[in-house]
């Protein structure tokens, strides 16, 4: 097994992210403890983007502390995995990204949000990547 440590996504990690691989996002709570959530992701170059909603715990955590980590693995080879540590930036979204991700992961349109929901696009810029 090869271990690759870099700030650039290795091709094998890119391939996993480009497929509908579920990823776990870890943010930092105000007390310093971790908060982990499964998320849908896509890749934009070496950045990883995902969608969430304003007001959720993970969003509040990222607004306060932009350091995050994600971890994903190949379901066919669960000991083949990647972790990406980095910083995240947040911008409001009209819902385009969650719609794209819904088709990628569920092959159907996204319909779960109400009218009072403010979607956010989160862009994770890697500072440290491990692939095994």
CSV table of N, CA and C in Angstrom, one decimal:
chain,number,residue,atom,x,y,z
A,1,UNK,N,0.8,-1.2,0.0
A,1,UNK,CA,0.0,0.0,0.0
A,1,UNK,C,0.9,1.2,0.0
A,2,UNK,N,0.5,2.2,-0.8
A,2,UNK,CA,1.3,3.4,-1.0
A,2,UNK,C,0.7,4.5,-0.1
A,3,UNK,N,1.5,5.3,0.6
A,3,UNK,CA,1.0,6.4,1.3
A,3,UNK,C,1.5,7.7,0.6
A,4,UNK,N,0.6,8.6,0.3
A,4,UNK,CA,1.0,9.8,-0.3
A,4,UNK,C,0.6,11.0,0.6
A,5,UNK,N,1.6,11.8,0.9
A,5,UNK,CA,1.2,13.0,1.8
A,5,UNK,C,1.6,14.2,1.0
A,6,UNK,N,0.7,15.1,0.7
A,6,UNK,CA,0.9,16.3,-0.2
A,6,UNK,C,-0.2,17.3,0.1
A,7,UNK,N,-0.2,18.4,-0.5
A,7,UNK,CA,-1.3,19.4,-0.5
A,7,UNK,C,-2.1,19.3,-1.8
A,8,UNK,N,-1.7,18.4,-2.7
A,8,UNK,CA,-2.4,18.2,-3.9
A,8,UNK,C,-3.1,16.9,-3.9
A,9,UNK,N,-4.3,16.8,-4.4
A,9,UNK,CA,-5.1,15.6,-4.4
A,9,UNK,C,-4.4,14.6,-5.4
A,10,UNK,N,-4.0,13.4,-4.9
A,10,UNK,CA,-3.5,12.4,-5.8
A,10,UNK,C,-4.6,11.9,-6.7
A,11,UNK,N,-4.2,11.3,-7.9
A,11,UNK,CA,-5.2,10.9,-8.9
A,11,UNK,C,-6.2,9.9,-8.3
A,12,UNK,N,-5.8,9.0,-7.4
A,12,UNK,CA,-6.7,8.0,-6.8
A,12,UNK,C,-7.7,8.7,-5.9
A,13,UNK,N,-7.3,9.7,-5.2
A,13,UNK,CA,-8.3,10.5,-4.4
A,13,UNK,C,-9.2,11.2,-5.2
A,14,UNK,N,-8.7,11.8,-6.3
A,14,UNK,CA,-9.6,12.5,-7.3
A,14,UNK,C,-10.7,11.6,-7.8
A,15,UNK,N,-10.3,10.4,-8.2
A,15,UNK,CA,-11.2,9.4,-8.7
A,15,UNK,C,-12.3,9.1,-7.7
A,16,UNK,N,-12.0,8.9,-6.4
A,16,UNK,CA,-13.0,8.6,-5.4
A,16,UNK,C,-13.9,9.8,-5.2
A,17,UNK,N,-13.4,11.0,-5.2
A,17,UNK,CA,-14.2,12.2,-5.0
A,17,UNK,C,-15.1,12.4,-6.3
A,18,UNK,N,-14.6,12.1,-7.4
A,18,UNK,CA,-15.4,12.3,-8.7
A,18,UNK,C,-16.6,11.3,-8.7
A,19,UNK,N,-16.5,10.2,-8.0
A,19,UNK,CA,-17.6,9.2,-7.9
A,19,UNK,C,-18.4,9.6,-6.8
A,20,UNK,N,-19.6,9.0,-6.6
A,20,UNK,CA,-20.5,9.3,-5.5
A,20,UNK,C,-20.0,8.6,-4.2
A,21,UNK,N,-18.8,9.0,-3.8
A,21,UNK,CA,-18.3,8.4,-2.5
A,21,UNK,C,-18.7,9.3,-1.4
A,22,UNK,N,-19.3,8.7,-0.4
A,22,UNK,CA,-19.7,9.5,0.8
A,22,UNK,C,-18.4,9.9,1.6
A,23,UNK,N,-18.4,11.1,2.1
A,23,UNK,CA,-17.2,11.7,2.8
A,23,UNK,C,-17.7,12.1,4.2
A,24,UNK,N,-16.8,12.0,5.2
A,24,UNK,CA,-17.2,12.6,6.5
A,24,UNK,C,-16.4,13.9,6.7
A,25,UNK,N,-17.1,14.9,7.0
A,25,UNK,CA,-16.5,16.2,7.3
A,25,UNK,C,-16.4,16.4,8.8
A,26,UNK,N,-15.2,16.8,9.3
A,26,UNK,CA,-15.0,17.1,10.7
A,26,UNK,C,-14.7,18.6,10.9
A,27,UNK,N,-15.5,19.2,11.7
A,27,UNK,CA,-15.3,20.6,12.1
A,27,UNK,C,-14.9,20.7,13.5
A,28,UNK,N,-14.6,21.9,14.0
A,28,UNK,CA,-14.2,22.1,15.4
A,28,UNK,C,-15.3,22.8,16.2
A,29,UNK,N,-15.9,22.2,17.2
A,29,UNK,CA,-16.8,22.9,18.0
A,29,UNK,C,-16.1,24.0,18.9
A,30,UNK,N,-16.9,24.9,19.4
A,30,UNK,CA,-16.4,26.0,20.2
A,30,UNK,C,-15.6,25.5,21.4
A,31,UNK,N,-15.9,24.3,21.9
A,31,UNK,CA,-15.1,23.8,23.1
A,31,UNK,C,-13.9,23.0,22.6
A,32,UNK,N,-13.6,23.0,21.3
A,32,UNK,CA,-12.5,22.3,20.8
A,32,UNK,C,-12.7,20.8,20.4
A,33,UNK,N,-13.9,20.3,20.7
A,33,UNK,CA,-14.2,18.9,20.4
A,33,UNK,C,-14.5,18.8,18.9
A,34,UNK,N,-14.3,17.6,18.3
A,34,UNK,CA,-14.7,17.4,16.9
A,34,UNK,C,-16.2,17.2,16.7
A,35,UNK,N,-16.7,17.7,15.6
A,35,UNK,CA,-18.1,17.4,15.1
A,35,UNK,C,-18.0,16.9,13.7
A,36,UNK,N,-18.5,15.6,13.5
A,36,UNK,CA,-18.3,14.9,12.3
A,36,UNK,C,-19.7,14.7,11.6
A,37,UNK,N,-19.8,14.9,10.3
A,37,UNK,CA,-21.0,14.7,9.6
A,37,UNK,C,-20.7,14.1,8.2
A,38,UNK,N,-21.5,13.1,7.8
A,38,UNK,CA,-21.4,12.7,6.4
A,38,UNK,C,-21.9,13.7,5.4
A,39,UNK,N,-21.2,13.9,4.3
A,39,UNK,CA,-21.6,14.9,3.3
A,39,UNK,C,-21.4,14.4,1.9
A,40,UNK,N,-22.1,15.1,0.9
A,40,UNK,CA,-21.8,14.9,-0.5
A,40,UNK,C,-20.8,15.9,-0.9
A,41,UNK,N,-19.9,15.5,-1.8
A,41,UNK,CA,-18.9,16.4,-2.3
A,41,UNK,C,-18.7,16.3,-3.8
A,42,UNK,N,-18.0,17.3,-4.3
A,42,UNK,CA,-17.5,17.3,-5.7
A,42,UNK,C,-16.1,18.0,-5.7
A,43,UNK,N,-15.4,17.8,-6.8
A,43,UNK,CA,-14.1,18.4,-6.8
A,43,UNK,C,-14.1,19.5,-7.8
A,44,UNK,N,-13.3,20.6,-7.5
A,44,UNK,CA,-13.1,21.7,-8.4
A,44,UNK,C,-11.5,21.9,-8.5
A,45,UNK,N,-10.9,21.2,-9.4
A,45,UNK,CA,-9.4,21.2,-9.4
A,45,UNK,C,-9.0,20.4,-8.2
A,46,UNK,N,-8.1,20.9,-7.3
A,46,UNK,CA,-7.8,20.3,-6.1
A,46,UNK,C,-8.6,20.7,-4.9
A,47,UNK,N,-9.5,21.6,-5.1
A,47,UNK,CA,-10.4,22.0,-4.0
A,47,UNK,C,-11.6,21.0,-4.0
A,48,UNK,N,-12.2,20.9,-2.8
A,48,UNK,CA,-13.4,20.0,-2.6
A,48,UNK,C,-14.5,20.9,-2.2
A,49,UNK,N,-15.6,20.8,-2.9
A,49,UNK,CA,-16.8,21.7,-2.6
A,49,UNK,C,-17.9,20.9,-2.1
A,50,UNK,N,-18.7,21.5,-1.2
A,50,UNK,CA,-19.9,20.8,-0.7
A,50,UNK,C,-20.9,21.9,-0.3
A,51,UNK,N,-22.1,21.4,0.1
A,51,UNK,CA,-23.2,22.4,0.4
A,51,UNK,C,-23.7,22.1,1.8
A,52,UNK,N,-24.1,23.1,2.4
A,52,UNK,CA,-24.8,23.0,3.7
A,52,UNK,C,-25.7,24.2,3.9
A,53,UNK,N,-26.3,24.3,5.1
A,53,UNK,CA,-27.3,25.3,5.3
A,53,UNK,C,-26.8,26.2,6.5
A,54,UNK,N,-27.0,27.5,6.3
A,54,UNK,CA,-26.7,28.5,7.4
A,54,UNK,C,-27.5,28.1,8.6
A,55,UNK,N,-26.8,28.2,9.8
A,55,UNK,CA,-27.4,27.9,11.1
A,55,UNK,C,-27.1,26.6,11.6
A,56,UNK,N,-26.7,25.6,10.7
A,56,UNK,CA,-26.4,24.3,11.2
A,56,UNK,C,-25.1,24.3,12.0
A,57,UNK,N,-24.9,23.4,12.9
A,57,UNK,CA,-23.7,23.3,13.7
A,57,UNK,C,-22.4,23.4,12.9
A,58,UNK,N,-22.3,22.5,11.9
A,58,UNK,CA,-21.1,22.5,11.1
A,58,UNK,C,-20.8,23.9,10.4
A,59,UNK,N,-21.9,24.6,10.0
A,59,UNK,CA,-21.7,25.9,9.4
A,59,UNK,C,-21.2,26.9,10.4
A,60,UNK,N,-21.8,26.9,11.6
A,60,UNK,CA,-21.4,27.8,12.7
A,60,UNK,C,-19.9,27.5,13.0
A,61,UNK,N,-19.6,26.2,13.1
A,61,UNK,CA,-18.2,25.9,13.4
A,61,UNK,C,-17.2,26.4,12.3
A,62,UNK,N,-17.6,26.3,11.1
A,62,UNK,CA,-16.7,26.7,10.0
A,62,UNK,C,-16.6,28.2,9.9
A,63,UNK,N,-17.7,28.9,10.3
A,63,UNK,CA,-17.7,30.4,10.3
A,63,UNK,C,-16.8,30.9,11.4
A,64,UNK,N,-16.7,30.1,12.5
A,64,UNK,CA,-15.8,30.5,13.6
A,64,UNK,C,-14.4,30.1,13.4
A,65,UNK,N,-14.2,28.9,12.9
A,65,UNK,CA,-12.8,28.3,12.7
A,65,UNK,C,-12.8,27.6,11.3
A,66,UNK,N,-12.1,28.1,10.4
A,66,UNK,CA,-12.1,27.6,9.0
A,66,UNK,C,-11.4,26.3,8.8
A,67,UNK,N,-10.7,25.8,9.8
A,67,UNK,CA,-10.0,24.5,9.7
A,67,UNK,C,-10.9,23.3,9.7
A,68,UNK,N,-10.8,22.5,8.7
A,68,UNK,CA,-11.7,21.3,8.6
A,68,UNK,C,-10.9,20.1,8.1
A,69,UNK,N,-11.5,18.9,8.2
A,69,UNK,CA,-10.9,17.7,7.7
A,69,UNK,C,-12.0,16.9,7.1
A,70,UNK,N,-11.7,16.2,5.9
A,70,UNK,CA,-12.6,15.2,5.4
A,70,UNK,C,-11.9,13.9,5.3
A,71,UNK,N,-12.7,12.8,5.3
A,71,UNK,CA,-12.2,11.5,5.1
A,71,UNK,C,-13.2,10.7,4.2
A,72,UNK,N,-12.7,10.0,3.2
A,72,UNK,CA,-13.5,9.2,2.4
A,72,UNK,C,-12.8,7.9,2.1
A,73,UNK,N,-13.5,6.9,1.7
A,73,UNK,CA,-12.9,5.6,1.4
A,73,UNK,C,-13.6,4.9,0.2
A,74,UNK,N,-12.9,4.0,-0.4
A,74,UNK,CA,-13.5,3.2,-1.5
A,74,UNK,C,-14.3,2.0,-0.8
A,75,UNK,N,-15.6,2.0,-1.0
A,75,UNK,CA,-16.4,0.9,-0.4
A,75,UNK,C,-16.0,-0.5,-0.9
A,76,UNK,N,-15.4,-0.6,-2.0
A,76,UNK,CA,-14.9,-1.9,-2.5
A,76,UNK,C,-13.6,-2.3,-1.8
A,77,UNK,N,-12.8,-1.3,-1.3
A,77,UNK,CA,-11.6,-1.5,-0.6
A,77,UNK,C,-11.5,-0.5,0.6
A,78,UNK,N,-12.2,-0.8,1.7
A,78,UNK,CA,-12.4,0.1,2.7
A,78,UNK,C,-11.1,0.6,3.4
A,79,UNK,N,-10.0,-0.1,3.2
A,79,UNK,CA,-8.7,0.3,3.8
A,79,UNK,C,-8.0,1.2,2.8
A,80,UNK,N,-8.6,1.5,1.7
A,80,UNK,CA,-8.0,2.5,0.8
A,80,UNK,C,-8.8,3.8,1.0
A,81,UNK,N,-8.1,4.8,1.5
A,81,UNK,CA,-8.9,6.0,1.9
A,81,UNK,C,-8.0,7.2,1.7
A,82,UNK,N,-8.7,8.4,1.8
A,82,UNK,CA,-8.0,9.6,1.8
A,82,UNK,C,-8.5,10.5,2.9
A,83,UNK,N,-7.6,11.4,3.4
A,83,UNK,CA,-8.0,12.5,4.3
A,83,UNK,C,-7.5,13.8,3.7
A,84,UNK,N,-8.3,14.8,3.8
A,84,UNK,CA,-7.9,16.1,3.4
A,84,UNK,C,-8.1,17.1,4.5
A,85,UNK,N,-7.0,17.7,4.9
A,85,UNK,CA,-7.1,18.8,5.9
A,85,UNK,C,-6.9,20.1,5.2
A,86,UNK,N,-7.6,21.1,5.7
A,86,UNK,CA,-7.4,22.4,5.0
A,86,UNK,C,-8.3,23.5,5.6
A,87,UNK,N,-8.5,24.5,4.9
A,87,UNK,CA,-9.3,25.6,5.3
A,87,UNK,C,-10.5,25.8,4.3
A,88,UNK,N,-11.6,26.2,4.9
A,88,UNK,CA,-12.8,26.3,4.1
A,88,UNK,C,-13.3,27.7,4.0
A,89,UNK,N,-13.8,28.1,2.8
A,89,UNK,CA,-14.4,29.4,2.7
A,89,UNK,C,-15.9,29.1,2.4
A,90,UNK,N,-16.8,30.1,2.8
A,90,UNK,CA,-18.2,29.9,2.6
A,90,UNK,C,-18.8,31.1,1.8
A,91,UNK,N,-19.7,30.7,0.9
A,91,UNK,CA,-20.4,31.7,0.1
A,91,UNK,C,-21.9,31.3,0.0
A,92,UNK,N,-22.8,32.2,0.0
A,92,UNK,CA,-24.2,31.8,-0.2
A,92,UNK,C,-24.4,31.3,-1.5
A,93,UNK,N,-25.4,30.4,-1.7
A,93,UNK,CA,-25.7,29.7,-2.9
A,93,UNK,C,-27.2,29.6,-3.1
A,94,UNK,N,-27.6,29.7,-4.4
A,94,UNK,CA,-29.0,29.7,-4.7
A,94,UNK,C,-29.6,28.3,-4.8
A,95,UNK,N,-28.7,27.3,-4.5
A,95,UNK,CA,-29.2,25.9,-4.5
A,95,UNK,C,-28.6,25.1,-5.7
A,96,UNK,N,-27.8,25.7,-6.5
A,96,UNK,CA,-27.3,25.1,-7.7
A,96,UNK,C,-26.4,23.9,-7.3
A,97,UNK,N,-25.5,24.0,-6.3
A,97,UNK,CA,-24.6,23.0,-6.0
A,97,UNK,C,-25.3,21.8,-5.4
A,98,UNK,N,-26.3,22.0,-4.5
A,98,UNK,CA,-27.0,20.9,-3.9
A,98,UNK,C,-27.8,20.1,-4.9
A,99,UNK,N,-28.3,20.8,-5.9
A,99,UNK,CA,-29.0,20.1,-7.0
A,99,UNK,C,-28.0,19.2,-7.8
A,100,UNK,N,-26.9,19.8,-8.1
A,100,UNK,CA,-25.9,19.0,-8.8
A,100,UNK,C,-25.4,17.8,-8.0
A,101,UNK,N,-25.2,18.0,-6.7
A,101,UNK,CA,-24.8,16.9,-5.8
A,101,UNK,C,-25.9,15.8,-5.7
A,102,UNK,N,-27.1,16.3,-5.6
A,102,UNK,CA,-28.3,15.3,-5.5
A,102,UNK,C,-28.3,14.4,-6.7
A,103,UNK,N,-28.1,15.0,-7.9
A,103,UNK,CA,-28.1,14.1,-9.1
A,103,UNK,C,-26.9,13.2,-9.1
A,104,UNK,N,-25.8,13.6,-8.6
A,104,UNK,CA,-24.6,12.8,-8.5
A,104,UNK,C,-24.8,11.6,-7.6
A,105,UNK,N,-25.3,11.9,-6.4
A,105,UNK,CA,-25.4,10.8,-5.4
A,105,UNK,C,-26.8,10.1,-5.4
A,106,UNK,N,-27.9,10.7,-5.7
A,106,UNK,CA,-29.2,10.1,-5.6
A,106,UNK,C,-29.9,10.0,-7.0
A,107,UNK,N,-29.3,10.6,-8.0
A,107,UNK,CA,-29.9,10.6,-9.4
A,107,UNK,C,-31.3,11.1,-9.4
A,108,UNK,N,-31.5,12.2,-8.6
A,108,UNK,CA,-32.8,12.8,-8.6
A,108,UNK,C,-32.7,14.3,-8.1
A,109,UNK,N,-33.7,15.1,-8.4
A,109,UNK,CA,-33.5,16.5,-8.0
A,109,UNK,C,-33.6,16.7,-6.5
A,110,UNK,N,-33.0,17.7,-6.0
A,110,UNK,CA,-33.0,18.1,-4.6
A,110,UNK,C,-34.3,18.8,-4.3
A,111,UNK,N,-35.1,18.3,-3.3
A,111,UNK,CA,-36.4,18.9,-3.0
A,111,UNK,C,-36.6,19.1,-1.5
A,112,UNK,N,-35.5,18.9,-0.7
A,112,UNK,CA,-35.7,18.8,0.8
A,112,UNK,C,-35.7,20.2,1.5
A,113,UNK,N,-35.2,21.2,0.8
A,113,UNK,CA,-35.2,22.5,1.5
A,113,UNK,C,-36.5,23.3,1.4
A,114,UNK,N,-36.8,24.0,2.5
A,114,UNK,CA,-37.9,24.8,2.6
A,114,UNK,C,-37.6,26.2,2.0
A,115,UNK,N,-38.5,27.1,2.0
A,115,UNK,CA,-38.3,28.5,1.4
A,115,UNK,C,-37.4,29.3,2.4
A,116,UNK,N,-37.3,29.0,3.6
A,116,UNK,CA,-36.6,29.8,4.6
A,116,UNK,C,-35.1,29.4,4.7
A,117,UNK,N,-34.7,28.4,3.9
A,117,UNK,CA,-33.3,27.8,4.0
A,117,UNK,C,-32.4,28.7,3.2
A,118,UNK,N,-31.2,29.0,3.8
A,118,UNK,CA,-30.1,29.7,3.1
A,118,UNK,C,-29.0,28.7,2.9
A,119,UNK,N,-28.8,28.2,1.6
A,119,UNK,CA,-27.7,27.3,1.3
A,119,UNK,C,-26.4,28.0,1.2
A,120,UNK,N,-25.3,27.3,1.6
A,120,UNK,CA,-24.0,27.8,1.5
A,120,UNK,C,-23.1,26.8,0.8
A,121,UNK,N,-22.3,27.3,-0.1
A,121,UNK,CA,-21.2,26.5,-0.8
A,121,UNK,C,-20.0,26.6,0.0
A,122,UNK,N,-19.4,25.5,0.4
A,122,UNK,CA,-18.2,25.4,1.2
A,122,UNK,C,-17.1,25.0,0.3
A,123,UNK,N,-16.0,25.7,0.2
A,123,UNK,CA,-14.8,25.3,-0.6
A,123,UNK,C,-13.7,25.0,0.3
A,124,UNK,N,-13.3,23.7,0.3
A,124,UNK,CA,-12.1,23.3,1.1
A,124,UNK,C,-10.9,23.3,0.2
A,125,UNK,N,-9.9,24.1,0.6
A,125,UNK,CA,-8.6,24.2,0.0
A,125,UNK,C,-7.6,23.4,0.8
A,126,UNK,N,-7.1,22.3,0.2
A,126,UNK,CA,-6.2,21.4,0.9
A,126,UNK,C,-4.9,22.1,1.4
A,127,UNK,N,-4.5,21.7,2.6
A,127,UNK,CA,-3.2,22.1,3.1
A,127,UNK,C,-2.4,20.8,3.3
A,128,UNK,N,-3.1,19.7,3.5
A,128,UNK,CA,-2.4,18.4,3.8
A,128,UNK,C,-3.3,17.3,3.3
A,129,UNK,N,-2.8,16.4,2.5
A,129,UNK,CA,-3.6,15.3,1.9
A,129,UNK,C,-2.9,14.0,2.2
A,130,UNK,N,-3.6,13.0,2.6
A,130,UNK,CA,-3.1,11.6,2.8
A,130,UNK,C,-3.9,10.7,2.0
A,131,UNK,N,-3.3,9.8,1.2
A,131,UNK,CA,-4.0,8.8,0.5
A,131,UNK,C,-3.3,7.5,0.8
A,132,UNK,N,-4.0,6.5,1.2
A,132,UNK,CA,-3.5,5.1,1.4
A,132,UNK,C,-4.3,4.1,0.7
